[in-house]
XYZ file of N, CA and C in Angstrom:
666
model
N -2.548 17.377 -4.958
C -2.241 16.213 -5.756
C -1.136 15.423 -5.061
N -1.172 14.094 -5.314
C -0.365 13.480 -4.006
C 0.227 12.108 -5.162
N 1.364 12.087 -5.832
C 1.713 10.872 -6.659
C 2.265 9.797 -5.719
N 2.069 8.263 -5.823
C 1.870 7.152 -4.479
C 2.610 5.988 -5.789
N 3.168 5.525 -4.826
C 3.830 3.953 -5.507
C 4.255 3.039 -4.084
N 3.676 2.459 -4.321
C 3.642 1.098 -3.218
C 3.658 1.432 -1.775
N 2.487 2.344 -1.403
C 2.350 3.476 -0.324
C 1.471 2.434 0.603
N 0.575 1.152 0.336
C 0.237 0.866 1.179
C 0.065 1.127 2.753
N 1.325 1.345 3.480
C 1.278 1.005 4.902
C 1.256 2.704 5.162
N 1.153 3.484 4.304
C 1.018 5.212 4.966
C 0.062 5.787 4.231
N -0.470 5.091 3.077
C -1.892 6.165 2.303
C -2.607 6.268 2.763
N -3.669 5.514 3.819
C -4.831 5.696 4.785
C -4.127 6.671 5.094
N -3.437 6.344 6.102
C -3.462 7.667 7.229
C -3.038 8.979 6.968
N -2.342 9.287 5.609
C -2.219 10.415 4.907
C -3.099 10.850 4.523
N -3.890 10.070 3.766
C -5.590 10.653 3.500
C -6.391 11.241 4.504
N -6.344 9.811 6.284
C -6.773 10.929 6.525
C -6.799 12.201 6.955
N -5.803 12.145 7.285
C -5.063 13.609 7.639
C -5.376 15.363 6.535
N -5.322 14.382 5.177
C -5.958 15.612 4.430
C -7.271 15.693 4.463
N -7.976 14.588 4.832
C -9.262 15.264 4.593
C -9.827 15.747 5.715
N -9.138 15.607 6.981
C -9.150 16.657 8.276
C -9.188 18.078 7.678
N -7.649 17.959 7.205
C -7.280 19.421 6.989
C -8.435 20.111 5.853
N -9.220 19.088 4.642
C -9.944 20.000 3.664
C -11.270 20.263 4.644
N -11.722 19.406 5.715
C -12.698 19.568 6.125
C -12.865 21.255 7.006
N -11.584 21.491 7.070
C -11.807 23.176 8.266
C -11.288 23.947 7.503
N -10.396 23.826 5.719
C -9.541 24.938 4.868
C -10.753 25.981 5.104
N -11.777 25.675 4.579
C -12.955 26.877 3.815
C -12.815 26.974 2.451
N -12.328 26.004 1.750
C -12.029 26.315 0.405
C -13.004 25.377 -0.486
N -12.969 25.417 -1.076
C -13.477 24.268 -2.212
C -12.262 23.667 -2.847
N -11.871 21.863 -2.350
C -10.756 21.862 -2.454
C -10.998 20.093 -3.140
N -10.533 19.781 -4.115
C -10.157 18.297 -4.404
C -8.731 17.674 -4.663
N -8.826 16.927 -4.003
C -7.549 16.079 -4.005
C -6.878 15.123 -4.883
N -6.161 15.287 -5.423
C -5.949 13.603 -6.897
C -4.945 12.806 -6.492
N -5.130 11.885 -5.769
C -3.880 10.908 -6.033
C -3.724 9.859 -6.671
N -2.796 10.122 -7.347
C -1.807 9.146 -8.889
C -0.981 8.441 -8.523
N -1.874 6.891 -8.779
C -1.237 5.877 -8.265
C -0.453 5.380 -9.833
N 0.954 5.401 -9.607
C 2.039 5.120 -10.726
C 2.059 3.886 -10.622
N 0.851 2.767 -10.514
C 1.440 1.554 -11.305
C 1.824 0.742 -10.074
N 1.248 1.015 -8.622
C 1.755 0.480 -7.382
C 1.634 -1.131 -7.295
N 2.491 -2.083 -7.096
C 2.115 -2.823 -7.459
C 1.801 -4.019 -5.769
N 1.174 -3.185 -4.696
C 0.693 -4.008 -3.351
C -0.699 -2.877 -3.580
N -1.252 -2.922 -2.439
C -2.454 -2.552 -1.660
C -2.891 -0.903 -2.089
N -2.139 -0.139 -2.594
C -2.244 1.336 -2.708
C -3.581 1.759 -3.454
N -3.955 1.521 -4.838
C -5.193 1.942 -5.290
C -6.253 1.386 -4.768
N -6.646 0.191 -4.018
C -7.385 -0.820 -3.792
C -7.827 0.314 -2.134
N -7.199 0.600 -1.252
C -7.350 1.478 -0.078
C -7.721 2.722 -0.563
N -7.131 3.252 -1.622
C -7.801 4.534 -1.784
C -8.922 4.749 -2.016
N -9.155 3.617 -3.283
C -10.682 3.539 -3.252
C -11.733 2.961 -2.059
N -11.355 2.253 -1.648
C -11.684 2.115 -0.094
C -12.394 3.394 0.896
N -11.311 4.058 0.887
C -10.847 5.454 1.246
C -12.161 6.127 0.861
N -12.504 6.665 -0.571
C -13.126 7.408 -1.492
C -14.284 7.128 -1.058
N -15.079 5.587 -0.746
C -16.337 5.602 -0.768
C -16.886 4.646 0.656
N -15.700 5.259 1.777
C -16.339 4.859 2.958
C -15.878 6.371 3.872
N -15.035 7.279 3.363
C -14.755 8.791 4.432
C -15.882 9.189 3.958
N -16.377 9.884 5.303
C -17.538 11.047 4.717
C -16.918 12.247 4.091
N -15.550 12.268 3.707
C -14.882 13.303 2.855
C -14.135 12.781 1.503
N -14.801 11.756 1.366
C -14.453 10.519 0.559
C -14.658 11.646 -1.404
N -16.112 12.527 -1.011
C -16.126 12.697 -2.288
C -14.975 13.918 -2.938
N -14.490 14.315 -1.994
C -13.566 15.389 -2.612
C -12.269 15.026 -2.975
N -11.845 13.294 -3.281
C -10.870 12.783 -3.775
C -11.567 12.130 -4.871
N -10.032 12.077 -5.547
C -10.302 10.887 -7.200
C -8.825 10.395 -7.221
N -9.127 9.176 -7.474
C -7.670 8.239 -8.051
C -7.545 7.847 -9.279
N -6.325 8.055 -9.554
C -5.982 8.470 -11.080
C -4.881 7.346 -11.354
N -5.174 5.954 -11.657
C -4.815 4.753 -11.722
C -3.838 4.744 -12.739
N -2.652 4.136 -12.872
C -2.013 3.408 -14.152
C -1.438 2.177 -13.595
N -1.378 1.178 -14.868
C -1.254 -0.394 -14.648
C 0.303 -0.295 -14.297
N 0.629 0.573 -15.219
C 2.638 0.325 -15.252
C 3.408 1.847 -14.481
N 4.154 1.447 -13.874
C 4.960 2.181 -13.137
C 5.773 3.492 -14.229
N 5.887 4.242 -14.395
C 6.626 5.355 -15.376
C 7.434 5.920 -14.857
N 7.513 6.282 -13.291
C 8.358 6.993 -12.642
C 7.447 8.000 -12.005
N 8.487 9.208 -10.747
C 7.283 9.737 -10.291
C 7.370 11.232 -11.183
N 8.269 11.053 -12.265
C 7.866 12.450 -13.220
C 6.961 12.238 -13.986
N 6.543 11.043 -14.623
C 5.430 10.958 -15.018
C 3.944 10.954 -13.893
N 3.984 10.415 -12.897
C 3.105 10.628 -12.189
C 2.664 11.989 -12.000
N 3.416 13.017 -11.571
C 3.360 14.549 -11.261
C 2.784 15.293 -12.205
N 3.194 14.894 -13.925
C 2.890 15.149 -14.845
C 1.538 15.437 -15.266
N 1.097 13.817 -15.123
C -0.323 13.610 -15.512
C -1.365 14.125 -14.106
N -0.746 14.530 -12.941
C -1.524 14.752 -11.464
C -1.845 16.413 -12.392
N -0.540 17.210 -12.590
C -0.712 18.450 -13.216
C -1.605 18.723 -13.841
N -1.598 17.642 -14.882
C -2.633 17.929 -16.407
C -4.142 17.777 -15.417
N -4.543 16.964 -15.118
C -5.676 16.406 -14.440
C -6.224 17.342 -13.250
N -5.157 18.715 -13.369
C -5.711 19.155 -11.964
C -7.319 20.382 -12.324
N -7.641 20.693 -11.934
C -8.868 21.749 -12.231
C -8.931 22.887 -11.319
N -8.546 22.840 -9.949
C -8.469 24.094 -9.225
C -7.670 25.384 -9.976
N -7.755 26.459 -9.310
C -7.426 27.642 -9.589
C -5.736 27.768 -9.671
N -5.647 26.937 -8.252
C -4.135 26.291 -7.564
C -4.017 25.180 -7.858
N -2.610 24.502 -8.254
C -2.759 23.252 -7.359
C -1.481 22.914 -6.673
N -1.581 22.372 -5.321
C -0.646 22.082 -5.132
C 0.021 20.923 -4.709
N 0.791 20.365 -4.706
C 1.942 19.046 -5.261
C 2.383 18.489 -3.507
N 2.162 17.056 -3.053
C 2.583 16.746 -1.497
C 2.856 15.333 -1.918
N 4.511 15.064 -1.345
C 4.643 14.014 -1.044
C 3.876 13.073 -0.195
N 3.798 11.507 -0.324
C 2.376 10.549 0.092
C 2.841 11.077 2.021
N 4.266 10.900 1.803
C 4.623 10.948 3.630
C 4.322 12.013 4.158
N 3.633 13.377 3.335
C 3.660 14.917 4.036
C 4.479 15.332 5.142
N 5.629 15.141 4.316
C 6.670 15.399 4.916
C 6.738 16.911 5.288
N 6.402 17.991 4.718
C 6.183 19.101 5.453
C 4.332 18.570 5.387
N 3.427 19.432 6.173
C 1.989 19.069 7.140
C 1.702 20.028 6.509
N 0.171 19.237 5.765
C -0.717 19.589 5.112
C -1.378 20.932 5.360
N -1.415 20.925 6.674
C -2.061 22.218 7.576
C -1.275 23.373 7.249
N 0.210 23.332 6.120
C 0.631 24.376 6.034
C 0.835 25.069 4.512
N -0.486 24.376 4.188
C -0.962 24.697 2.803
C -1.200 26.417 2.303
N -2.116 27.021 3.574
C -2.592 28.288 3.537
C -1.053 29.049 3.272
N 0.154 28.850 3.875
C 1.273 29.670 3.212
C 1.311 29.556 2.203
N 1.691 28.346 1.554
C 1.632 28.463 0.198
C 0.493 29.492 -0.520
N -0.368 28.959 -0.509
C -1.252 29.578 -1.146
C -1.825 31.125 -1.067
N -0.898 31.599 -0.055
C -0.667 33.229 0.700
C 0.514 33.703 -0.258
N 1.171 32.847 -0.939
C 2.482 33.314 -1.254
C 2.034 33.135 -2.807
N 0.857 32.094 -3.181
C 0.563 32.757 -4.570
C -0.285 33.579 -5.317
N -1.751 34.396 -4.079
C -2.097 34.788 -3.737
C -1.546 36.569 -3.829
N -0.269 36.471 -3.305
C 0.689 37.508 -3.190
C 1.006 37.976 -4.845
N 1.018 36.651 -5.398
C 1.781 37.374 -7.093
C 2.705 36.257 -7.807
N 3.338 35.249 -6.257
C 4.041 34.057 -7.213
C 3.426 33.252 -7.857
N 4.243 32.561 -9.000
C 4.002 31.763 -9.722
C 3.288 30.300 -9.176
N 5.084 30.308 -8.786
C 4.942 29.092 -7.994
C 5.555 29.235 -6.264
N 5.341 28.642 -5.752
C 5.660 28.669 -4.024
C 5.988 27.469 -3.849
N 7.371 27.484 -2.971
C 8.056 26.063 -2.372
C 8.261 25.968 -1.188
N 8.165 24.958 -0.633
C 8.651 25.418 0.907
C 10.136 24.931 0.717
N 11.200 25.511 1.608
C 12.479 25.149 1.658
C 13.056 24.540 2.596
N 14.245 23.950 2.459
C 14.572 23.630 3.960
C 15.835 23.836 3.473
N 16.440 24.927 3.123
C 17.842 25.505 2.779
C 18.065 26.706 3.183
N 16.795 27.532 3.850
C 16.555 28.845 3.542
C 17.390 28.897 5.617
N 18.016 29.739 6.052
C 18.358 30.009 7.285
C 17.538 29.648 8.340
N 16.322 29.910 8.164
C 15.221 29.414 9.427
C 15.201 27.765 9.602
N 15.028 27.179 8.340
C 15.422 26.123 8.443
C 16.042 25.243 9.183
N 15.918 23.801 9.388
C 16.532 23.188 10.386
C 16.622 21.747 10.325
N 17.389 20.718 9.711
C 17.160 19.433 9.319
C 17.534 18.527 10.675
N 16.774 17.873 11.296
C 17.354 16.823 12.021
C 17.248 15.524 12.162
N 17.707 14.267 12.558
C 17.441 13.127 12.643
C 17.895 12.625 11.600
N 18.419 13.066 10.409
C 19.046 12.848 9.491
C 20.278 12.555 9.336
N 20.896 11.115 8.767
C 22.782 11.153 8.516
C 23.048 12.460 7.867
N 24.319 13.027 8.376
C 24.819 13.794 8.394
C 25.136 13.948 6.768
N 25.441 12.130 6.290
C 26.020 11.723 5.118
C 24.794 12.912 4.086
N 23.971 11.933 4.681
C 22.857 12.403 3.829
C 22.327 14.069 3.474
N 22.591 14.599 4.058
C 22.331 15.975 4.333
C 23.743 16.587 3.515
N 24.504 16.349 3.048
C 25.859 16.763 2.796
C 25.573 16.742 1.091
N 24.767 15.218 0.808
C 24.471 15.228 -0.197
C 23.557 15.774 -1.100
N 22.389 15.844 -0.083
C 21.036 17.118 -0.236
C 22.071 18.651 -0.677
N 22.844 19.149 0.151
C 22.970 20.265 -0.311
C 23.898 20.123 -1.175
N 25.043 19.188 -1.328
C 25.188 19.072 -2.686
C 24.981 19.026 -4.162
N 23.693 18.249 -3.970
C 22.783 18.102 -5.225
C 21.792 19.738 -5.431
N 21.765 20.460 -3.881
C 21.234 21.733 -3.979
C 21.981 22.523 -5.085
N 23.259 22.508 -4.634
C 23.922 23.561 -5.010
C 24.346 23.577 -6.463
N 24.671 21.984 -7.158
C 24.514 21.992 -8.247
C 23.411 22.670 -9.047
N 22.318 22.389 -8.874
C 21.027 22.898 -9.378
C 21.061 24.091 -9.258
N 21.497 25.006 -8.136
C 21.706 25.788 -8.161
C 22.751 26.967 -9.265
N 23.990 26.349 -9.271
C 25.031 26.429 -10.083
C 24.803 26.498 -11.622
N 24.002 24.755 -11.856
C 23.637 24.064 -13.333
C 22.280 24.813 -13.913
N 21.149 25.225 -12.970
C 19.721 25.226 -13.650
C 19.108 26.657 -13.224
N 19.487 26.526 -11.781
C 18.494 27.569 -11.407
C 19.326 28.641 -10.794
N 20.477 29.351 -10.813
C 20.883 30.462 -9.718
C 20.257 30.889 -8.838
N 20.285 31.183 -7.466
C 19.676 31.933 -6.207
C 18.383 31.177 -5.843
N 18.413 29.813 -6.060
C 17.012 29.170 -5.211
C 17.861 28.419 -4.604
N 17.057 27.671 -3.376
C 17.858 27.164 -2.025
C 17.465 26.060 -2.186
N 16.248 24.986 -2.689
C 15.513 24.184 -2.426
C 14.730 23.893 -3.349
N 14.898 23.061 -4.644
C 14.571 22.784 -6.047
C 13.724 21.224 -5.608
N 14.188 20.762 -4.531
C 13.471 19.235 -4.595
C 12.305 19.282 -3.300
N 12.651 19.886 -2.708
C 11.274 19.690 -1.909
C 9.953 19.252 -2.120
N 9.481 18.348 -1.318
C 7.668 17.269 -2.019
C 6.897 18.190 -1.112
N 6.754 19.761 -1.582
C 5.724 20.681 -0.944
C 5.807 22.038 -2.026
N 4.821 21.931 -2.893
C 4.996 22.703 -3.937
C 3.630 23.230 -4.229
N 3.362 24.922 -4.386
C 2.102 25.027 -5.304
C 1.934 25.893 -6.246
N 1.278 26.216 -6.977
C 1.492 26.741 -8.945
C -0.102 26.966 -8.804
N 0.039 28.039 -9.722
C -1.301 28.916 -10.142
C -1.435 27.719 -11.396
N -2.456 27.310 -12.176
C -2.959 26.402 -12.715
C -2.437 26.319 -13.960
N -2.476 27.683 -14.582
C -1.886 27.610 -15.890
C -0.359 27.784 -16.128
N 0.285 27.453 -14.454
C 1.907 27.333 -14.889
C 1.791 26.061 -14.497
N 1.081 25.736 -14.005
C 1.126 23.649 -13.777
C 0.950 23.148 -15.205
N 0.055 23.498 -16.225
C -0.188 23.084 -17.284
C 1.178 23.646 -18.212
N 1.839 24.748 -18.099
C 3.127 24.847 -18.756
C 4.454 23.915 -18.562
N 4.297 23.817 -17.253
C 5.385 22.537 -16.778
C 5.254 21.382 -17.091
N 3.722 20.948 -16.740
C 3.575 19.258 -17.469
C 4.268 19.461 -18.568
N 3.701 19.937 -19.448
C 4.288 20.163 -20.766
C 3.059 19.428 -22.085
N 3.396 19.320 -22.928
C 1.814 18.871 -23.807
C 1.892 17.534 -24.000
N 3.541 16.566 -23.539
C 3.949 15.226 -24.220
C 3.077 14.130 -23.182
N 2.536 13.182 -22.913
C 2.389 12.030 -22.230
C 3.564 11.411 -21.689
N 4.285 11.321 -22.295
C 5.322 10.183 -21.886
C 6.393 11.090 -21.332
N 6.101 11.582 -20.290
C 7.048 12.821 -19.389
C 7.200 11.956 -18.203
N 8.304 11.131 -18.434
C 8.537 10.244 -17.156
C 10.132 10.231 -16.856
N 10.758 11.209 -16.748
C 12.464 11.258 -16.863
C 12.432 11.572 -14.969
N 13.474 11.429 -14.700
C 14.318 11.077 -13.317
C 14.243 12.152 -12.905
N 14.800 13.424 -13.456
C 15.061 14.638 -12.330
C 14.278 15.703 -12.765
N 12.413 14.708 -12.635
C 11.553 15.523 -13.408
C 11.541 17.473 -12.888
N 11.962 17.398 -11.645
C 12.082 18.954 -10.719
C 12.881 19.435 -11.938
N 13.767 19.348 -11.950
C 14.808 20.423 -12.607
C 14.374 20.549 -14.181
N 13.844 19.327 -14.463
C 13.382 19.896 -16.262
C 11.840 20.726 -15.721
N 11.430 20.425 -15.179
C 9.994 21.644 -14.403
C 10.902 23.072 -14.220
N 11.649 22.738 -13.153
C 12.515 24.175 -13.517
C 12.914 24.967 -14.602
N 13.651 23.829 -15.168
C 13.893 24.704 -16.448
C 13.214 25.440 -17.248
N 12.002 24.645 -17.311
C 10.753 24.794 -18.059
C 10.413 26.153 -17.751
N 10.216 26.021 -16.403
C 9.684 27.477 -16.325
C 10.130 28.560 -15.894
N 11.448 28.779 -16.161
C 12.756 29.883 -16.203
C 12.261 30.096 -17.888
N 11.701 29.200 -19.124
C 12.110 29.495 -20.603
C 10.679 30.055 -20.087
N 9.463 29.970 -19.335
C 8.584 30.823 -19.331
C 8.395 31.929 -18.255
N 9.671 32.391 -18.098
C 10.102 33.221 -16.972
C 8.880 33.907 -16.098
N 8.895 32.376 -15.240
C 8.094 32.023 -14.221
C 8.915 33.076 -13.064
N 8.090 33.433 -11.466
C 8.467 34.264 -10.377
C 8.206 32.865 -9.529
N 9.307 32.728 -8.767
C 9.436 31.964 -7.719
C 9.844 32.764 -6.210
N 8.465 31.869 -5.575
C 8.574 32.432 -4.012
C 9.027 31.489 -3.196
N 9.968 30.982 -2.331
C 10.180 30.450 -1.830
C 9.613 30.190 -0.251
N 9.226 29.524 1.007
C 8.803 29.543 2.405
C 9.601 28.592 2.921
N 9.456 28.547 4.529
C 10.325 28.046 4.729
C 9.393 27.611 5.974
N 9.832 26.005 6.220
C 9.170 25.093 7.247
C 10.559 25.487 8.421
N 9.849 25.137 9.759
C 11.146 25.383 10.488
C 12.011 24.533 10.775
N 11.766 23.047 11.127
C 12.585 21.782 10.995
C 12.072 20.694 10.338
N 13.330 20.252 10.491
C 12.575 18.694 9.442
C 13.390 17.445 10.319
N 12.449 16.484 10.009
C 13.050 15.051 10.582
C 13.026 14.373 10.037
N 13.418 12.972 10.021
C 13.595 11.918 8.985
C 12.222 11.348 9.108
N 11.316 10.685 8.381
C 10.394 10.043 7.950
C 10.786 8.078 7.608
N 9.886 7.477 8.116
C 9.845 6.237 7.968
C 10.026 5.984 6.358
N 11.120 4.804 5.908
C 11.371 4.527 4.374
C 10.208 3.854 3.994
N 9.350 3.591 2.760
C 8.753 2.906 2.017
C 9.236 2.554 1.036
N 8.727 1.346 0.201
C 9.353 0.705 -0.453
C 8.782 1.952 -2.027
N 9.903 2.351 -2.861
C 9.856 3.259 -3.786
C 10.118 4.488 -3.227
N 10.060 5.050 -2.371
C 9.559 6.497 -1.859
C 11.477 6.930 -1.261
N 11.838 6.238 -0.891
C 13.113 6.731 -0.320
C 12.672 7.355 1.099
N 13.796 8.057 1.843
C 13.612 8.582 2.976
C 13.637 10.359 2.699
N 12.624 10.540 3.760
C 11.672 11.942 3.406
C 11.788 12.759 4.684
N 12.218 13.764 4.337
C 12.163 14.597 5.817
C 10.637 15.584 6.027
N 10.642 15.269 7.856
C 9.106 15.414 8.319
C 9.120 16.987 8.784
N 8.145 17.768 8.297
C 8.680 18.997 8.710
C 7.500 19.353 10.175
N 7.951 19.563 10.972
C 7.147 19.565 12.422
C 6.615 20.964 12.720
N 7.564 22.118 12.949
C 6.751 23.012 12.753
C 7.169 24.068 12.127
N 6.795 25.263 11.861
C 6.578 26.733 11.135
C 7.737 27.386 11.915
């Protein structure tokens, strides 16, 4: 599931990149991306996308007129999902799609949910202000401190959940569109004392800004 707001100039080529990657998984795999209300070129290419890839049919776009935020987007990607798994990628795949099979090795294994980290020691952030990175683990450590004790990496856009803890996190409301939708997901599922596995990408780099999306670190390799 992939939530998009004014993604124009990177949704093609993110698409096609996943549907490389669904074309060799071996899985039976569909894709949803939830366009929050984009207001340039984004749903108009996807559908594009949908019914000119010859891998066109294993996506669906999941349209809204008005922007909600991207906790509501994630929300309704959750509710809407149908696989066994599903799992959650920023539009920039900032960590690479191709490194889905961990995840899904790690829920497979017994976790709930599986994150990839970039806090965990192997880890490695570069190309990034320093500023910026100071503040990442700042905001880590709060969360850490405030919500979650002993996790390294609460925000990461590389996430995957066995189906019926995706449907516990959405939660049952529609209008689930609040700011630091991660940490009320967290919370959420600490009150359904969820098992969290954490993985770990080996570096990350800064990613080109889009307009909504902020700047995203690119994770290169394992």
């Amino acid at each position: 599931m992939i939530p998009a707001y004014n993604e124009e100039k990177r949704i093609r080529p993110s698409l096609e990149e996943v549907a490389r990657f669904c074309s060799i998984f071996g899985r039976e795999t569909e894709v949803l991306i939830v366009d929050d209300g984009s207001r340039d070129n984004t749903a108009h290419l996807v559908r594009d996308f949908i019914a000119t890839h010859p891998e066109g049919a294993r996506f669906e776009l999941l349209h809204y007129d008005k922007n909600r935020g991207k906790g509501f987007a994630v929300a309704q990607g959750l509710r809407k999902s149908r696989g066994k798994f599903v799992a959650f990628s920023d539009t920039d795949l900032s960590a690479p799609i191709d490194q889905l099979p961990l995840l899904i090795q790690g829920l497979e294994s017994g976790a709930d949910i599986a994150i990839a980290s970039r806090r965990l020691p192997a880890s490695k952030v570069v190309g990034l202000p320093y500023s910026r990175q100071l503040m990442g683990k700042f905001f880590a450590l709060l969360s850490r401190l405030l919500v979650l004790p002993g996790f390294s990496d609460t925000q990461c856009g590389f996430k995957a959940y066995r189906r019926e803890i995706a449907y516990k996190l959405a939660g049952a409301k529609k209008s689930m569109d609040i700011p630091s939708m991660w940490n009320t997901f967290f919370w959420r599922a600490g009150c359904h004392c969820v098992w969290w596995r954490f993985l770990s990408p080996g570096f990350f780099r800064k990613a080109p800004r889009s307009t909504g999306s902020g700047i995203h670190s690119k994770c290169c390799e394992i």
